[in-house]
PDB file of C-alpha atoms in Angstrom:
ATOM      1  CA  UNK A  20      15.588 117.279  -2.555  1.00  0.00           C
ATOM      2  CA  UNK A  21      15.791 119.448  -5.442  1.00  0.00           C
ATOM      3  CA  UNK A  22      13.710 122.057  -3.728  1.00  0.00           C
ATOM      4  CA  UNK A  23      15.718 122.307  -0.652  1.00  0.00           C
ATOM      5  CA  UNK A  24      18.796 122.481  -3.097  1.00  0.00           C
ATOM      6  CA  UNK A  25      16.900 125.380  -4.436  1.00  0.00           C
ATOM      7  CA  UNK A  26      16.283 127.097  -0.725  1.00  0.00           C
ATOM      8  CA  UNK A  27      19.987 126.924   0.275  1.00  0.00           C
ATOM      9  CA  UNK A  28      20.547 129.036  -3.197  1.00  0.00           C
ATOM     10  CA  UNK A  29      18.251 131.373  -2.067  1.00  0.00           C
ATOM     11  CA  UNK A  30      19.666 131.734   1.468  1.00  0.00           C
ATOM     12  CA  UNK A  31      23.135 131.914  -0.037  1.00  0.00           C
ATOM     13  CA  UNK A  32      21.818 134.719  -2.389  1.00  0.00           C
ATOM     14  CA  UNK A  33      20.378 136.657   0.016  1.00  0.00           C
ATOM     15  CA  UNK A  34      23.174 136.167   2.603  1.00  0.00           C
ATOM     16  CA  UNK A  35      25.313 137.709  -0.578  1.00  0.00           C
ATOM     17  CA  UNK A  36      23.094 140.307  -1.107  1.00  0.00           C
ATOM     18  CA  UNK A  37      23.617 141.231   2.769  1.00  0.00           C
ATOM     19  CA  UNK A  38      27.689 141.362   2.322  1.00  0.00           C
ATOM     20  CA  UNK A  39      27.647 143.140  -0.440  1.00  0.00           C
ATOM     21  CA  UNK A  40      25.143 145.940   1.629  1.00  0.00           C
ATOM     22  CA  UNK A  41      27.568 145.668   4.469  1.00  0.00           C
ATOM     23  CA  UNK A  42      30.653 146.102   2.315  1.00  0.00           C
ATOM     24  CA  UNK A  43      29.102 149.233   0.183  1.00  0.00           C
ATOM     25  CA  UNK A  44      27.734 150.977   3.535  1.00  0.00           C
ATOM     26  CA  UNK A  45      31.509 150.454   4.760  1.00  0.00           C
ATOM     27  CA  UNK A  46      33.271 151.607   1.698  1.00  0.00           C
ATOM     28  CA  UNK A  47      32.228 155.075   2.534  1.00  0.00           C
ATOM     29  CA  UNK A  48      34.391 157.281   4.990  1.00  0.00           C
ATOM     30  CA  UNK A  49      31.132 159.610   6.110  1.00  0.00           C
ATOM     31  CA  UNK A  50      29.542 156.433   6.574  1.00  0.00           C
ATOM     32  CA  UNK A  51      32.237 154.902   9.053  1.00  0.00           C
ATOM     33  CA  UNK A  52      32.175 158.373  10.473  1.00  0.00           C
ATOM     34  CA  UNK A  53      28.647 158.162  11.292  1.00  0.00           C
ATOM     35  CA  UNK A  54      29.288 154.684  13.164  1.00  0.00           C
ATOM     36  CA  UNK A  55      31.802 156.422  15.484  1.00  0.00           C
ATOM     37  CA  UNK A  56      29.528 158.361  15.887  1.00  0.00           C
ATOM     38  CA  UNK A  57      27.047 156.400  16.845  1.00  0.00           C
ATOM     39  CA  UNK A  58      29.306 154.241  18.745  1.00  0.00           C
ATOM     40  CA  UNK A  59      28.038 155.309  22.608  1.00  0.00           C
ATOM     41  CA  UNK A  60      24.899 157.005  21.777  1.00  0.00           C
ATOM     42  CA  UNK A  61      22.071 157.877  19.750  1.00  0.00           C
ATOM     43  CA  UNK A  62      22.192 161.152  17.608  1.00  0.00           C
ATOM     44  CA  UNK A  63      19.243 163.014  15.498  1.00  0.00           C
ATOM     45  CA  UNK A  64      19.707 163.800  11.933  1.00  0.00           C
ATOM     46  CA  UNK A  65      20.522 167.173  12.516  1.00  0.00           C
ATOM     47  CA  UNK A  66      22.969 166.342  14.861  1.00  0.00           C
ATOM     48  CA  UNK A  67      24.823 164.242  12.729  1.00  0.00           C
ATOM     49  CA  UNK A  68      24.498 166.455  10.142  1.00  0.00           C
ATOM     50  CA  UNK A  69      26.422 168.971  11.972  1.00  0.00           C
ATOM     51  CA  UNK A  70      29.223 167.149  12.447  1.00  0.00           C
ATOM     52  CA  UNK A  71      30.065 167.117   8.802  1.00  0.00           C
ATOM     53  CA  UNK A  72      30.224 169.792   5.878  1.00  0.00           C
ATOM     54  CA  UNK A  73      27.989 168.473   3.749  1.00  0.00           C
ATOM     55  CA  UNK A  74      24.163 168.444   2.154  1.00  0.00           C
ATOM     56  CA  UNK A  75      21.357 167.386   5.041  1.00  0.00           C
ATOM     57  CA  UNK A  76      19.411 165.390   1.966  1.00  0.00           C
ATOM     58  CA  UNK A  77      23.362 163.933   1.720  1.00  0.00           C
ATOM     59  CA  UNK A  78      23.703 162.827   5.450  1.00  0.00           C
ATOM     60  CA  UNK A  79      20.177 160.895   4.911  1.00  0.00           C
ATOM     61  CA  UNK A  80      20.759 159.264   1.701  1.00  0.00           C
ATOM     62  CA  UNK A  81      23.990 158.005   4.409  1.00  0.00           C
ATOM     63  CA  UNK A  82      21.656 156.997   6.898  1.00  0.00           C
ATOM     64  CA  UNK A  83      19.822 155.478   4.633  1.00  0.00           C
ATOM     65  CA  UNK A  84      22.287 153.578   3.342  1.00  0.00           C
ATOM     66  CA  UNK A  85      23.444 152.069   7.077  1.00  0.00           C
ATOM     67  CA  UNK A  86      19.751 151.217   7.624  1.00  0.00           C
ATOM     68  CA  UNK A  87      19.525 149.228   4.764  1.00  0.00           C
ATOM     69  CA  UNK A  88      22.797 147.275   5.632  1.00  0.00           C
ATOM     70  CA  UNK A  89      21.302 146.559   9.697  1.00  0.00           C
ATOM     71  CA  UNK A  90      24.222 148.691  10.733  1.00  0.00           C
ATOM     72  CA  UNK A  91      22.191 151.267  12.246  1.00  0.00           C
ATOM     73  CA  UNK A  92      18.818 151.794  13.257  1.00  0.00           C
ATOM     74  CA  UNK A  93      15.732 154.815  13.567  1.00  0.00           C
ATOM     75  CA  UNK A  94      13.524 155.283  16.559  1.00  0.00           C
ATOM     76  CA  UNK A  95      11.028 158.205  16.352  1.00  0.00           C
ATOM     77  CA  UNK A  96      10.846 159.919  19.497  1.00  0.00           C
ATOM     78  CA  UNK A  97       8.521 163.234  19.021  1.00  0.00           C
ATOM     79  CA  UNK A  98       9.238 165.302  16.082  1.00  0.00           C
ATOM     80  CA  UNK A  99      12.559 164.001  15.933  1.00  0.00           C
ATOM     81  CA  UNK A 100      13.831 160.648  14.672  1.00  0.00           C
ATOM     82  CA  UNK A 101      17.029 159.112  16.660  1.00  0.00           C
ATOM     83  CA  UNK A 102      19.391 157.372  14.734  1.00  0.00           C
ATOM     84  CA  UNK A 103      21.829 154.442  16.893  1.00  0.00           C
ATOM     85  CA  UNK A 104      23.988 151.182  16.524  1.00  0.00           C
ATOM     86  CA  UNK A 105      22.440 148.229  15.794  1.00  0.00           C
ATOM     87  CA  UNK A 106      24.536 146.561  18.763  1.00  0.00           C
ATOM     88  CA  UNK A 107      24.027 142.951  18.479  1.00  0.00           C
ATOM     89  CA  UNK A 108      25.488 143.136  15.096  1.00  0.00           C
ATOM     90  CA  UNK A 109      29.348 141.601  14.157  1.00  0.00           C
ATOM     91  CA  UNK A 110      30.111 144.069  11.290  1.00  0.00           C
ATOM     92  CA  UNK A 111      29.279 147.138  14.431  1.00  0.00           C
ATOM     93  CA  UNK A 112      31.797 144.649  16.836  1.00  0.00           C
ATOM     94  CA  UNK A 113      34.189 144.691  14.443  1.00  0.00           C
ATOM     95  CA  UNK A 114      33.936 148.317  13.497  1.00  0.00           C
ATOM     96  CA  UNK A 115      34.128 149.144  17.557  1.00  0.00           C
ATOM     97  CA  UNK A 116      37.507 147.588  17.338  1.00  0.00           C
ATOM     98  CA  UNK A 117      38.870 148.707  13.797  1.00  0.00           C
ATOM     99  CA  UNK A 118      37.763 152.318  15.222  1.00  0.00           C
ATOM    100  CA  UNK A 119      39.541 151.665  18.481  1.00  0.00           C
ATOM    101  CA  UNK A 120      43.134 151.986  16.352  1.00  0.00           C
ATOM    102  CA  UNK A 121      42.184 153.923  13.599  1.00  0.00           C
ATOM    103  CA  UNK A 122      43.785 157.787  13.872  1.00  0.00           C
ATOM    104  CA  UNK A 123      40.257 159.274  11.853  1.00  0.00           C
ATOM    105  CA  UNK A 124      37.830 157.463  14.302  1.00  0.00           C
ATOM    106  CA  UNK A 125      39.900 157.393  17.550  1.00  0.00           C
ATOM    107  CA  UNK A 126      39.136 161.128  18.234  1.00  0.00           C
ATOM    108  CA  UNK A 127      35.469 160.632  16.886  1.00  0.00           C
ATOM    109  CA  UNK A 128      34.562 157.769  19.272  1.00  0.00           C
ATOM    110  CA  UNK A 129      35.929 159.428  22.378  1.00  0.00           C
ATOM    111  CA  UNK A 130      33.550 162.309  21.302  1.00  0.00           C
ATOM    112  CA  UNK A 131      30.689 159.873  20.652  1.00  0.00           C
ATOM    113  CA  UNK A 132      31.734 158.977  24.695  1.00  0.00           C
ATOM    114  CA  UNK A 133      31.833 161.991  25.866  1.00  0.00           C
ATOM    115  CA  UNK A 134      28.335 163.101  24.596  1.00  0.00           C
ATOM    116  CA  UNK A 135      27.019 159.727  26.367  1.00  0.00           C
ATOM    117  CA  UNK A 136      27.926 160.697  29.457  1.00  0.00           C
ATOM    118  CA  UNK A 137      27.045 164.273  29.248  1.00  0.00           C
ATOM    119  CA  UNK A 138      30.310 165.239  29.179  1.00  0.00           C
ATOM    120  CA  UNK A 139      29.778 167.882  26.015  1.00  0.00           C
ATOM    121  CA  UNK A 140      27.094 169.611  23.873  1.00  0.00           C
ATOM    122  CA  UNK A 141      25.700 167.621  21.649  1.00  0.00           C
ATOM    123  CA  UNK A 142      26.280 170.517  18.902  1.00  0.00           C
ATOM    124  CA  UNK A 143      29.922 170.815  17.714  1.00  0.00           C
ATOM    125  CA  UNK A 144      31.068 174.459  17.894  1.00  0.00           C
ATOM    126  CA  UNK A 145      31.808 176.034  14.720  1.00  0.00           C
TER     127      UNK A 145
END
């Protein structure tokens, strides 16, 4: 008894230790910017990276960061590495929606659309 007293601990730690990823991966505005981005299809590095003015090494410590939480996920395809949503995941649900009324993301998902369906160049004009 005592030891499966001990394992729900563990689970709840763990399951804490999740949040708290979740909640620091969220805290970040490039980091909910990414997840619009994200939101209708998969983007490289470098294409996220040029979305935003900021570091390269910056965008993957980002990346990183999402990863870690199960937010997002890498597939290596080539030379490149392709960066999407971990879909079946409720903090991505409930971004979808919380993105769906925010002014920021609004614009950023529609993009994140459009470049699904083929409907713009994947590299922003500068």
């Amino acid at each position: 008894m005592i030891e499966d007293n001990a394992a729900d601990g563990d689970t709840a730690i763990g399951a804490s230790s999740a949040i708290q990823r979740v909640f620091e991966a969220l805290s970040s505005q490039p980091r909910r910017k990414i997840l619009a981005y994200l939101a209708h299809s998969s983007l490289t590095a470098g294409e996220i990276a040029a979305r935003f003015d900021m570091s390269k090494p910056s965008i993957s410590q980002h990346l990183s960061i999402l990863e870690t939480a199960g937010l997002i996920a890498r597939e290596r395809q080539g030379q490149f590495i392709r960066y999407s949503l971990v879909q079946n995941n409720l903090v991505n649900t409930l971004n979808g929606f919380v993105q769906d009324v925010c002014p920021v993301s609004r614009p950023i998902k529609r993009e994140s659309k459009n470049l699904a369906s083929g409907k713009v160049d994947p590299r922003p004009v500068k």
